[in-house]
Coordinates of C-alpha atoms in Angstrom, one line a residue:
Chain A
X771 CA 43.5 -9.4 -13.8
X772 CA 42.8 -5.5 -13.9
X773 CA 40.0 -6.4 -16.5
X774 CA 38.3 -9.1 -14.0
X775 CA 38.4 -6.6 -11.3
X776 CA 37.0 -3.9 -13.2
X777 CA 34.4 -6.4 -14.4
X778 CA 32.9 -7.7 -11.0
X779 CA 33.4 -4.0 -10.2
X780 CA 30.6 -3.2 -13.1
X781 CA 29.0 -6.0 -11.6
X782 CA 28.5 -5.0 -8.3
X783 CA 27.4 -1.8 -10.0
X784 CA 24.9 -3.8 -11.3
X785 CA 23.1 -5.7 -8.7
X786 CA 22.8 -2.6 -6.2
X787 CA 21.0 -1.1 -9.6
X788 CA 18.7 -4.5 -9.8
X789 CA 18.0 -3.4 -5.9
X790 CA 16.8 -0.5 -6.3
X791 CA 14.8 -1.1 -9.4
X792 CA 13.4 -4.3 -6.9
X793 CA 12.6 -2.1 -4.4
X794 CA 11.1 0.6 -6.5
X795 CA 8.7 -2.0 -7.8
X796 CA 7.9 -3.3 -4.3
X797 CA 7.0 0.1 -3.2
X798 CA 4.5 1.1 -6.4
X799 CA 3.3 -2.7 -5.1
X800 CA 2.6 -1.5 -1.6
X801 CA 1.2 1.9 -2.3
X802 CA -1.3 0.7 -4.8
X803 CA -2.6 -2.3 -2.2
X804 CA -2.7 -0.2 0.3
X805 CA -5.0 2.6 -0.8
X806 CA -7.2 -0.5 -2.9
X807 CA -7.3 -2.5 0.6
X808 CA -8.7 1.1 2.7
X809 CA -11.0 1.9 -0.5
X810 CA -12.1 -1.5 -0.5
X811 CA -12.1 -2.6 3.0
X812 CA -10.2 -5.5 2.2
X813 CA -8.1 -6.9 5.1
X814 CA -6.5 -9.8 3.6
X815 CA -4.7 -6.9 0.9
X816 CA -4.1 -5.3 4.3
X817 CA -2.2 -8.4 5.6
X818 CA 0.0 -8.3 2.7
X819 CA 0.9 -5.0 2.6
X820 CA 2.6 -5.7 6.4
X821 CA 4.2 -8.3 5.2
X822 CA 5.5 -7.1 2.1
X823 CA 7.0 -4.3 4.4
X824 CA 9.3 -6.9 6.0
X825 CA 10.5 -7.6 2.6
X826 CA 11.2 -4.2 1.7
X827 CA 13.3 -3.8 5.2
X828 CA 15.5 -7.2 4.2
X829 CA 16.3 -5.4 0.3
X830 CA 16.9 -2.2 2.1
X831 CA 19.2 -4.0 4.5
X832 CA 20.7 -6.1 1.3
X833 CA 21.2 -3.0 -0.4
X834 CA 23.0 -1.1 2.4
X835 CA 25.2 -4.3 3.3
X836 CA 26.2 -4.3 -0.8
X837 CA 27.0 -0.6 -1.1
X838 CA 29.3 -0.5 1.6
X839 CA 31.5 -3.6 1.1
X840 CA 31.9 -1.7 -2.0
X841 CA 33.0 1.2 -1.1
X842 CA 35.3 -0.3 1.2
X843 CA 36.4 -3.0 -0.9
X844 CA 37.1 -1.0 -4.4
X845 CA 37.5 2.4 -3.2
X846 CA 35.3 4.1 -5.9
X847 CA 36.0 7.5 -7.3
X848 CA 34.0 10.5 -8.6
X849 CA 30.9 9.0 -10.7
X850 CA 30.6 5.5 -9.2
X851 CA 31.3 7.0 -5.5
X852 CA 28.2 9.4 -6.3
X853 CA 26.3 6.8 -7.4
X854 CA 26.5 4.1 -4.8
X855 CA 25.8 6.6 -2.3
X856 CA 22.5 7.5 -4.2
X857 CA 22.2 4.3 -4.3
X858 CA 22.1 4.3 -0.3
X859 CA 20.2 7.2 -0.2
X860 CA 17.2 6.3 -2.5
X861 CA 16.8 2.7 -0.4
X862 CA 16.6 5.0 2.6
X863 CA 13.6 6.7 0.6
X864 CA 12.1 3.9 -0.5
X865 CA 12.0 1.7 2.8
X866 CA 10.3 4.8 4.3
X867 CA 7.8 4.7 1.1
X868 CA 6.9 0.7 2.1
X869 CA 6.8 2.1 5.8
X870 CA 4.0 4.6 5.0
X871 CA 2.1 2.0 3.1
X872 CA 2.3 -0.8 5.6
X873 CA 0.6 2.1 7.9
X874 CA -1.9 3.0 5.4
X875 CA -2.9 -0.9 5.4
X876 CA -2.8 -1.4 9.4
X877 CA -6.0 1.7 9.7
X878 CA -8.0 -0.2 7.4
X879 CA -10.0 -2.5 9.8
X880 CA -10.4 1.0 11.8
X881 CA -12.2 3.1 9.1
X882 CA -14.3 1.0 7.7
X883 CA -14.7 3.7 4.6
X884 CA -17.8 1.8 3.1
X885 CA -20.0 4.0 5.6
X886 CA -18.1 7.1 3.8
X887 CA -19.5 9.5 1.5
X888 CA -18.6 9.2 -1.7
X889 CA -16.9 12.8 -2.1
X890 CA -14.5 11.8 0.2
X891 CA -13.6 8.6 -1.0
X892 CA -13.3 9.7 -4.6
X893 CA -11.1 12.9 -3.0
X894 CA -8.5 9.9 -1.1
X895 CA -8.8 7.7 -4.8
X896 CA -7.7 10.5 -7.0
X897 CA -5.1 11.5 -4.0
X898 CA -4.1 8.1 -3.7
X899 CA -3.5 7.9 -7.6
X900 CA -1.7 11.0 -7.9
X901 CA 1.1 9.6 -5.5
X902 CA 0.6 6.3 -7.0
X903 CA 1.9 7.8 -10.3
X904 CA 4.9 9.1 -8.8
X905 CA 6.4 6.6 -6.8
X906 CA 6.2 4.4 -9.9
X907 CA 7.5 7.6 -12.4
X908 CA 10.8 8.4 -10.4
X909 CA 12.0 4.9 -10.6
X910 CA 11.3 4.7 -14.6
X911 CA 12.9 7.1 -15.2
X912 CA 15.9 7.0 -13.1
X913 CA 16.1 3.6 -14.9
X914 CA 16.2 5.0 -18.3
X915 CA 18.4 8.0 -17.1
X916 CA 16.1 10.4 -17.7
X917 CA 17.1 13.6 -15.7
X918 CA 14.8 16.1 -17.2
X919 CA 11.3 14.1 -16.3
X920 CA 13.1 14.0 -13.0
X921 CA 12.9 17.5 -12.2
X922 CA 9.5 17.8 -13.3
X923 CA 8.9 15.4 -11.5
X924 CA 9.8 16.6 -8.5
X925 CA 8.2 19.7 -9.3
X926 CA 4.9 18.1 -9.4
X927 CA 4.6 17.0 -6.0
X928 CA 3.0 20.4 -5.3
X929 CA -0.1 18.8 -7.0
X930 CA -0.2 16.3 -3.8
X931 CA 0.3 18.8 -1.7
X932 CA -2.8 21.0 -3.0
X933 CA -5.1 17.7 -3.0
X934 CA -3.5 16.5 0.3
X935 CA -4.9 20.3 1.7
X936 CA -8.2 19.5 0.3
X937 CA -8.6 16.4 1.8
X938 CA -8.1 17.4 5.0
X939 CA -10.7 20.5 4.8
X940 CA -13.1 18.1 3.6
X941 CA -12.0 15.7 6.6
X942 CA -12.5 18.2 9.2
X943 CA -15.8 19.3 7.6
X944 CA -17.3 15.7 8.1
X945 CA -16.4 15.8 11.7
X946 CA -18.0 18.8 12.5
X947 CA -21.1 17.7 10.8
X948 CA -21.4 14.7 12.3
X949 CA -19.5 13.3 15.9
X950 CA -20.0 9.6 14.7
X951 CA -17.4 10.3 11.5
X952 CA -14.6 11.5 14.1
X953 CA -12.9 8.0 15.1
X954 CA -13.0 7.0 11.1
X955 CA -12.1 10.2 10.0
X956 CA -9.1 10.6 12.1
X957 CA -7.6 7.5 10.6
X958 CA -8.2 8.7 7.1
X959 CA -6.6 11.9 8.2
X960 CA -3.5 10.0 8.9
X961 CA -3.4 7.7 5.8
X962 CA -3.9 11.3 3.4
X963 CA -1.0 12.5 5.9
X964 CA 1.0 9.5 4.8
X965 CA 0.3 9.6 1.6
X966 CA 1.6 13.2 1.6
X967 CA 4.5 12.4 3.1
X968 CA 4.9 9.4 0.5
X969 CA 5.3 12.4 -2.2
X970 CA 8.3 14.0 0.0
X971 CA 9.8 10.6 -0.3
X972 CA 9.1 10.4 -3.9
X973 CA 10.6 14.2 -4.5
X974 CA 13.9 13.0 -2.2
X975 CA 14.4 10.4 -4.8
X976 CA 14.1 12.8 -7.9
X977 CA 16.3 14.9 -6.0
X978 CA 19.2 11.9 -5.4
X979 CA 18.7 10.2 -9.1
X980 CA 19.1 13.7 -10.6
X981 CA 22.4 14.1 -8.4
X982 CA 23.5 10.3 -9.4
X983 CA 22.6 11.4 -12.8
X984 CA 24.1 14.7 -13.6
X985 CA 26.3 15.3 -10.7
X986 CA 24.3 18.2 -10.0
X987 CA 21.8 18.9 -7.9
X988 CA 18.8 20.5 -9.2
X989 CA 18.6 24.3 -8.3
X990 CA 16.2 25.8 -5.8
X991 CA 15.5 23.1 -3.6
X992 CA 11.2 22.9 -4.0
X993 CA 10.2 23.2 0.0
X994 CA 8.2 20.4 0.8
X995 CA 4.9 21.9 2.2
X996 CA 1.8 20.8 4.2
X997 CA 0.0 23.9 4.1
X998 CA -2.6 22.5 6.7
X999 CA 0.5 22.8 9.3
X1000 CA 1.4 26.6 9.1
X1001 CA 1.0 29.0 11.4
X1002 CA -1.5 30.9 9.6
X1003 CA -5.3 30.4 10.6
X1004 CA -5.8 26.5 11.1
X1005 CA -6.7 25.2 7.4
Chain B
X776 CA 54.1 6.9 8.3
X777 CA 52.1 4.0 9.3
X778 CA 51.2 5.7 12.5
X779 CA 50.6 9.0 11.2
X780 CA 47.7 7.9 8.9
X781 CA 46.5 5.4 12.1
X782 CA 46.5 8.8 14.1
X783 CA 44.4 10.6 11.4
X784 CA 42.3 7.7 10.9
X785 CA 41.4 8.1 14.8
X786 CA 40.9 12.0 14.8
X787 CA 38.3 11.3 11.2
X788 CA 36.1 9.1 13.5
X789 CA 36.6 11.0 16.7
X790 CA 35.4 13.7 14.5
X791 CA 32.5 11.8 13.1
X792 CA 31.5 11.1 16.9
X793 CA 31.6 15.0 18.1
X794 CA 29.2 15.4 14.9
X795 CA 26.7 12.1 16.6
X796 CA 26.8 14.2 20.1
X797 CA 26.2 17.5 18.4
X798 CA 23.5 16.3 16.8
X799 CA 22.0 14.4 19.8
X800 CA 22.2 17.9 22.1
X801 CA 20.6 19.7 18.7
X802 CA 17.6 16.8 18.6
X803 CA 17.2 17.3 22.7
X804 CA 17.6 20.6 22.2
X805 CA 14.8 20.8 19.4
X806 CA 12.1 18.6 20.8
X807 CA 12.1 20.2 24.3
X808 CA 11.5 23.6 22.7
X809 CA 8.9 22.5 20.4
X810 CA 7.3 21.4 22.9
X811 CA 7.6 23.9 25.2
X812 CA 6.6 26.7 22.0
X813 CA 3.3 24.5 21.4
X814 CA 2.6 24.3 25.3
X815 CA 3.0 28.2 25.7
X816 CA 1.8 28.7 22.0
X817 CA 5.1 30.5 22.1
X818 CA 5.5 31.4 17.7
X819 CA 9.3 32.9 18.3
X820 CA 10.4 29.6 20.2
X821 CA 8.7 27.4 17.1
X822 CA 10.0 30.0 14.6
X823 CA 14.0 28.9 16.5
X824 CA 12.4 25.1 15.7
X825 CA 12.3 25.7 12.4
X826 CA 15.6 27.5 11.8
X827 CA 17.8 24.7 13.9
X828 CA 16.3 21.9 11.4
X829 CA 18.5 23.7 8.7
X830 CA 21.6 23.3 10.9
X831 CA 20.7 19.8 11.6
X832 CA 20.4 18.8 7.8
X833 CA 23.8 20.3 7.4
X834 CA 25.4 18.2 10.5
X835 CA 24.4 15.1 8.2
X836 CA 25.1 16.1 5.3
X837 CA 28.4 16.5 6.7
X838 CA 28.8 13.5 9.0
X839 CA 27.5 11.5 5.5
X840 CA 30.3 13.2 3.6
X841 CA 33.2 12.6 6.6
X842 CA 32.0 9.1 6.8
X843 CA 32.1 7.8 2.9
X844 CA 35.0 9.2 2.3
X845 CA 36.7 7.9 5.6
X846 CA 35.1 4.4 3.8
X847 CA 36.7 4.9 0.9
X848 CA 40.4 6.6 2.2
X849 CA 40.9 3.7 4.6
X850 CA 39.1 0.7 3.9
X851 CA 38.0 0.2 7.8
X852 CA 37.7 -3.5 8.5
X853 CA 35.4 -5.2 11.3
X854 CA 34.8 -3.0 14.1
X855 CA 36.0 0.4 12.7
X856 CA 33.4 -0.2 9.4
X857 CA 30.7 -1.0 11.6
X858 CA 31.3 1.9 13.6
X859 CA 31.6 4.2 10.6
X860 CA 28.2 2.6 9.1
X861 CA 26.5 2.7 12.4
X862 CA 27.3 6.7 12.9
X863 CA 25.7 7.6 9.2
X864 CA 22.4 5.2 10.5
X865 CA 21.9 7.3 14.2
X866 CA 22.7 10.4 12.0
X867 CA 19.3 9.3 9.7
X868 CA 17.4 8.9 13.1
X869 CA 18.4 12.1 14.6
X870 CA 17.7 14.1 11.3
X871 CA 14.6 12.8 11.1
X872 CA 13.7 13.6 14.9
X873 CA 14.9 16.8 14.0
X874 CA 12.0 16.6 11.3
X875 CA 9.1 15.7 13.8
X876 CA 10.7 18.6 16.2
X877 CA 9.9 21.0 13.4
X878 CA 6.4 19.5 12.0
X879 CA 5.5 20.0 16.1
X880 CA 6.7 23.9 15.9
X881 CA 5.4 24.9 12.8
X882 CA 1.6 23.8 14.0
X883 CA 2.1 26.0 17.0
X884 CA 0.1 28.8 15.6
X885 CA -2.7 26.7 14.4
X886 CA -3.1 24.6 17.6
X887 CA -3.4 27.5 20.2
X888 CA -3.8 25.2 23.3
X889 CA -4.4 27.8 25.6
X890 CA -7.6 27.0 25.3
X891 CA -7.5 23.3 25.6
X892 CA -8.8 21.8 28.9
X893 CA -5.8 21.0 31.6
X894 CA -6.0 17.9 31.8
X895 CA -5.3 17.3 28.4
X896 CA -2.4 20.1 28.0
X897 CA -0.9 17.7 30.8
X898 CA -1.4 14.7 29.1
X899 CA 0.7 16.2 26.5
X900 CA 3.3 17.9 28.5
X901 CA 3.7 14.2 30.5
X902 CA 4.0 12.4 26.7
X903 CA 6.3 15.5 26.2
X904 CA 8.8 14.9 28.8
X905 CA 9.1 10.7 28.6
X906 CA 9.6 11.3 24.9
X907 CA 12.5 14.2 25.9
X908 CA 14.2 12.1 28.2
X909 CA 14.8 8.9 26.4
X910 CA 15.8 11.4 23.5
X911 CA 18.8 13.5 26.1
X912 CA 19.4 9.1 27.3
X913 CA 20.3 7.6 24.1
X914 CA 23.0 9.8 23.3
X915 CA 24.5 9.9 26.5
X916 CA 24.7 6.4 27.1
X917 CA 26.3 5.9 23.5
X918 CA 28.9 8.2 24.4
X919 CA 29.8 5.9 27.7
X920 CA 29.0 3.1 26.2
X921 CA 26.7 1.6 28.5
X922 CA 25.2 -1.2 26.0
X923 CA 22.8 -2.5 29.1
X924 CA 21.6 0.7 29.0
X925 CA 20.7 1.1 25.8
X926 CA 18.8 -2.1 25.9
X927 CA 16.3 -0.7 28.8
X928 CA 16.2 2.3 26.3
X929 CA 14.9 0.7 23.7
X930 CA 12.3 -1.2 25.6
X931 CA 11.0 2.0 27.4
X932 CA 9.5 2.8 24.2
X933 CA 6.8 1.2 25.3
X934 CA 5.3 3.4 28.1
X935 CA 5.4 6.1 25.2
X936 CA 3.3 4.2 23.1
X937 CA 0.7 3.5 25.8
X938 CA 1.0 7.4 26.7
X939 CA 0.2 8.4 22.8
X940 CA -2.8 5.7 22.7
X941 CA -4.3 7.1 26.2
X942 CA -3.5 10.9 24.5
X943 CA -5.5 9.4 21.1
X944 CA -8.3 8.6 23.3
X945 CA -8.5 11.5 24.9
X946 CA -8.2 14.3 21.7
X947 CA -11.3 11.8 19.9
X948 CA -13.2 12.4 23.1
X949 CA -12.9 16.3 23.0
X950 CA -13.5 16.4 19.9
X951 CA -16.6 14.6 20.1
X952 CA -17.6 16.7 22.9
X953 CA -17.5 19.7 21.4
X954 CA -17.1 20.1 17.4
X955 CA -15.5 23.6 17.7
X956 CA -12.1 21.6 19.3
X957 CA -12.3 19.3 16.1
X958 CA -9.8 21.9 14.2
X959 CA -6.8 22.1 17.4
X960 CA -7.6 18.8 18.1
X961 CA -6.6 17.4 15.0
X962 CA -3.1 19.3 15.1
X963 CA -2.4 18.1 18.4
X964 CA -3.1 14.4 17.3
X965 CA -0.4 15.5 14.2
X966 CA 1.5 16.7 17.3
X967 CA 1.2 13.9 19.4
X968 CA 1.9 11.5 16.5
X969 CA 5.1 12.8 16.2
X970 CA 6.1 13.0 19.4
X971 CA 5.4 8.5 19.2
X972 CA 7.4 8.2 16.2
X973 CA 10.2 10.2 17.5
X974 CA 10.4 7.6 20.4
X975 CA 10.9 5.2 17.2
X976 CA 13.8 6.5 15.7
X977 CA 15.1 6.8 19.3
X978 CA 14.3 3.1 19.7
X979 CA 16.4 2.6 16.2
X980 CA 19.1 4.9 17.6
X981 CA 19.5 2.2 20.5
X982 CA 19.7 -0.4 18.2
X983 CA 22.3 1.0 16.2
X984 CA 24.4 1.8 19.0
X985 CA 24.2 -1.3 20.8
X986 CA 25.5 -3.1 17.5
X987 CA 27.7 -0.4 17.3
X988 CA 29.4 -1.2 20.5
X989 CA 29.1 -5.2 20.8
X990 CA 29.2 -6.2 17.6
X991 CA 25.6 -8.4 18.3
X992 CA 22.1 -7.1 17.4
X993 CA 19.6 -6.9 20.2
X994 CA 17.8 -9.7 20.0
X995 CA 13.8 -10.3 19.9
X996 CA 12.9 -7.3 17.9
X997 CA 10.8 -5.2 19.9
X998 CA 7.5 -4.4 17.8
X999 CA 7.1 -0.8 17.5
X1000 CA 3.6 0.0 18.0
X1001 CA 0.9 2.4 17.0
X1002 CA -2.0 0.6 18.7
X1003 CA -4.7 3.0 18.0
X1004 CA -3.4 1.9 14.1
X1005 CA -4.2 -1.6 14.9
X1006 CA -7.0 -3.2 12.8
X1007 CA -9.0 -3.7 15.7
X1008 CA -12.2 -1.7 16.4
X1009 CA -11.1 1.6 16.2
X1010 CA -9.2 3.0 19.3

């Protein structure tokens, strides 16, 4: 009897694992249509980055409903405790990853980017890859329990951060050159903002899956910067 | 002994409801001074912004910790779990708002809107205050419990959403007018941005509490919208 109960405990376990791993897979999805459909200009990609959001929401909701019946049900302790409350944690992240996306793929139809130069759009592709890379890295190697790559991981969403920076310069310096870039170039500024922002996510997750992991948490929390919002000289 | 552990049980989630209300004052608290530090281009007032986001990561933390392991002490059935699951979701939203609080400070120094034209300073300061408001109402009519109330709440979200697309509108305008606004402009569209999405976790927060304290969900999901995000022509 102890054995069965222990055994649908492992199971339980299991499926919030198959969850995340779902959801980490929905969100590499998301991110990748949604920078293709605004490079591309293709609305229908668009559509189905919205309504793959609605899916995301349901896991997320799935996952949340899972994790707390069992905590409440089979009392964890210690390890498994920490872990389904990663668990929680990282579905937080990820949701807000699919969020992000879905607004990425509602501002296509307003920018229009085929009219851009090509600077800029190769700036937002190599941006948009970077993060791309991430998102679909923290999973993988929470999977294979790899806590090491996790903290480099996290470490190297300072690389978004610098492009992110970049963008926006080179943003602002089309609409100063030219009035008629300002309505498509405010729209891009917000898709590189959520992109950025995407990273944080992506770091927040290193941060948990190393915790779930090791039951430490990495030292020296890495602040999560946007450079172009400091209260220095406007970037 | 029975009683003593139901009278402990009761002082764990009166304690995780003092924790809610602190950090509903501290989210108030936060998003009235940003503002009023990026209207006055006030640096000590955002630099305050900045440090109470801190103390409002560590009210979650904590309200997460009190709340998992009241989960797993005393197996809360029916009302009490959703109570207990409900607290740690308001306790995401308000962390979050305490987020967009601090994004709004720390562009302060960049915006300088001093020099910004009056009438859009008030368009802000008017987004400013409905934003505020619904922020101090939510809270409040949790702590009564005035479901019907929160229901209003969450639909007034609206008129802050037509307030940030007639602010949009306005910001492209100057900016167009006049390229050496491009640069504040684009901070105060960050800005204003922020302000809109704070109304959306304050919409969420109403949700949650309604849930919270009649069991049902509020039905017809109200859209939350960024229309100037809409694939339409560009707003």
């Amino acid at each position: 009897m102890a054995e069965h109960t222990v055994a649908s405990f492992d199971e339980d376990l299991r499926q919030i694992s198959r969850l995340i791993n779902d959801m980490g897979d929905l969100a590499g999805s998301m991110v990748g249509a949604a920078t293709r459909a605004l490079l591309e200009t293709d609305n229908a990609l668009a559509q189905r980055v919205v309504s793959d959001d609605a899916i995301m929401d349901a896991r997320q909701r799935e996952l949340d409903d899972r994790a707390i019946t069992l905590i409440a049900k089979r009392q964890p302790m210690a390890d498994d405790l920490r872990n389904v409350v990663g668990s929680i944690r990282m579905a937080g992240d990820l949701e807000r990853i699919g969020d992000l996306a879905k607004n990425i793929a509602k501002r296509v139809g307003a920018v229009g980017i085929s009219a851009a130069p090509r600077d800029l759009t190769h700036s937002i592709e190599s941006m948009a890859q970077l993060v791309l890379i991430q998102v679909q890295a923290v999973i993988q190697e929470y999977t294979v329990g790899d806590a090491t790559a996790l903290a480099k991981l996290r470490n190297d969403d300072e690389r978004i951060d610098v492009k992110y920076t970049s963008v926006f310069r080179e943003l602002l310096t089309y609409m100063m050159e030219d009035p008629r870039n300002i309505t498509a170039c405010t729209h891009l500024l917000f898709c590189a903002k959520n992109l950025e922002r995407i990273g944080d996510h992506v770091t927040n997750i290193a941060e948990n899956a190393y915790y779930v992991l090791t039951g430490t948490q990495l030292p020296a929390n890495r602040p999560k910067q946007d450079e172009t919002a400091m209260s220095a000289p406007a970037a």
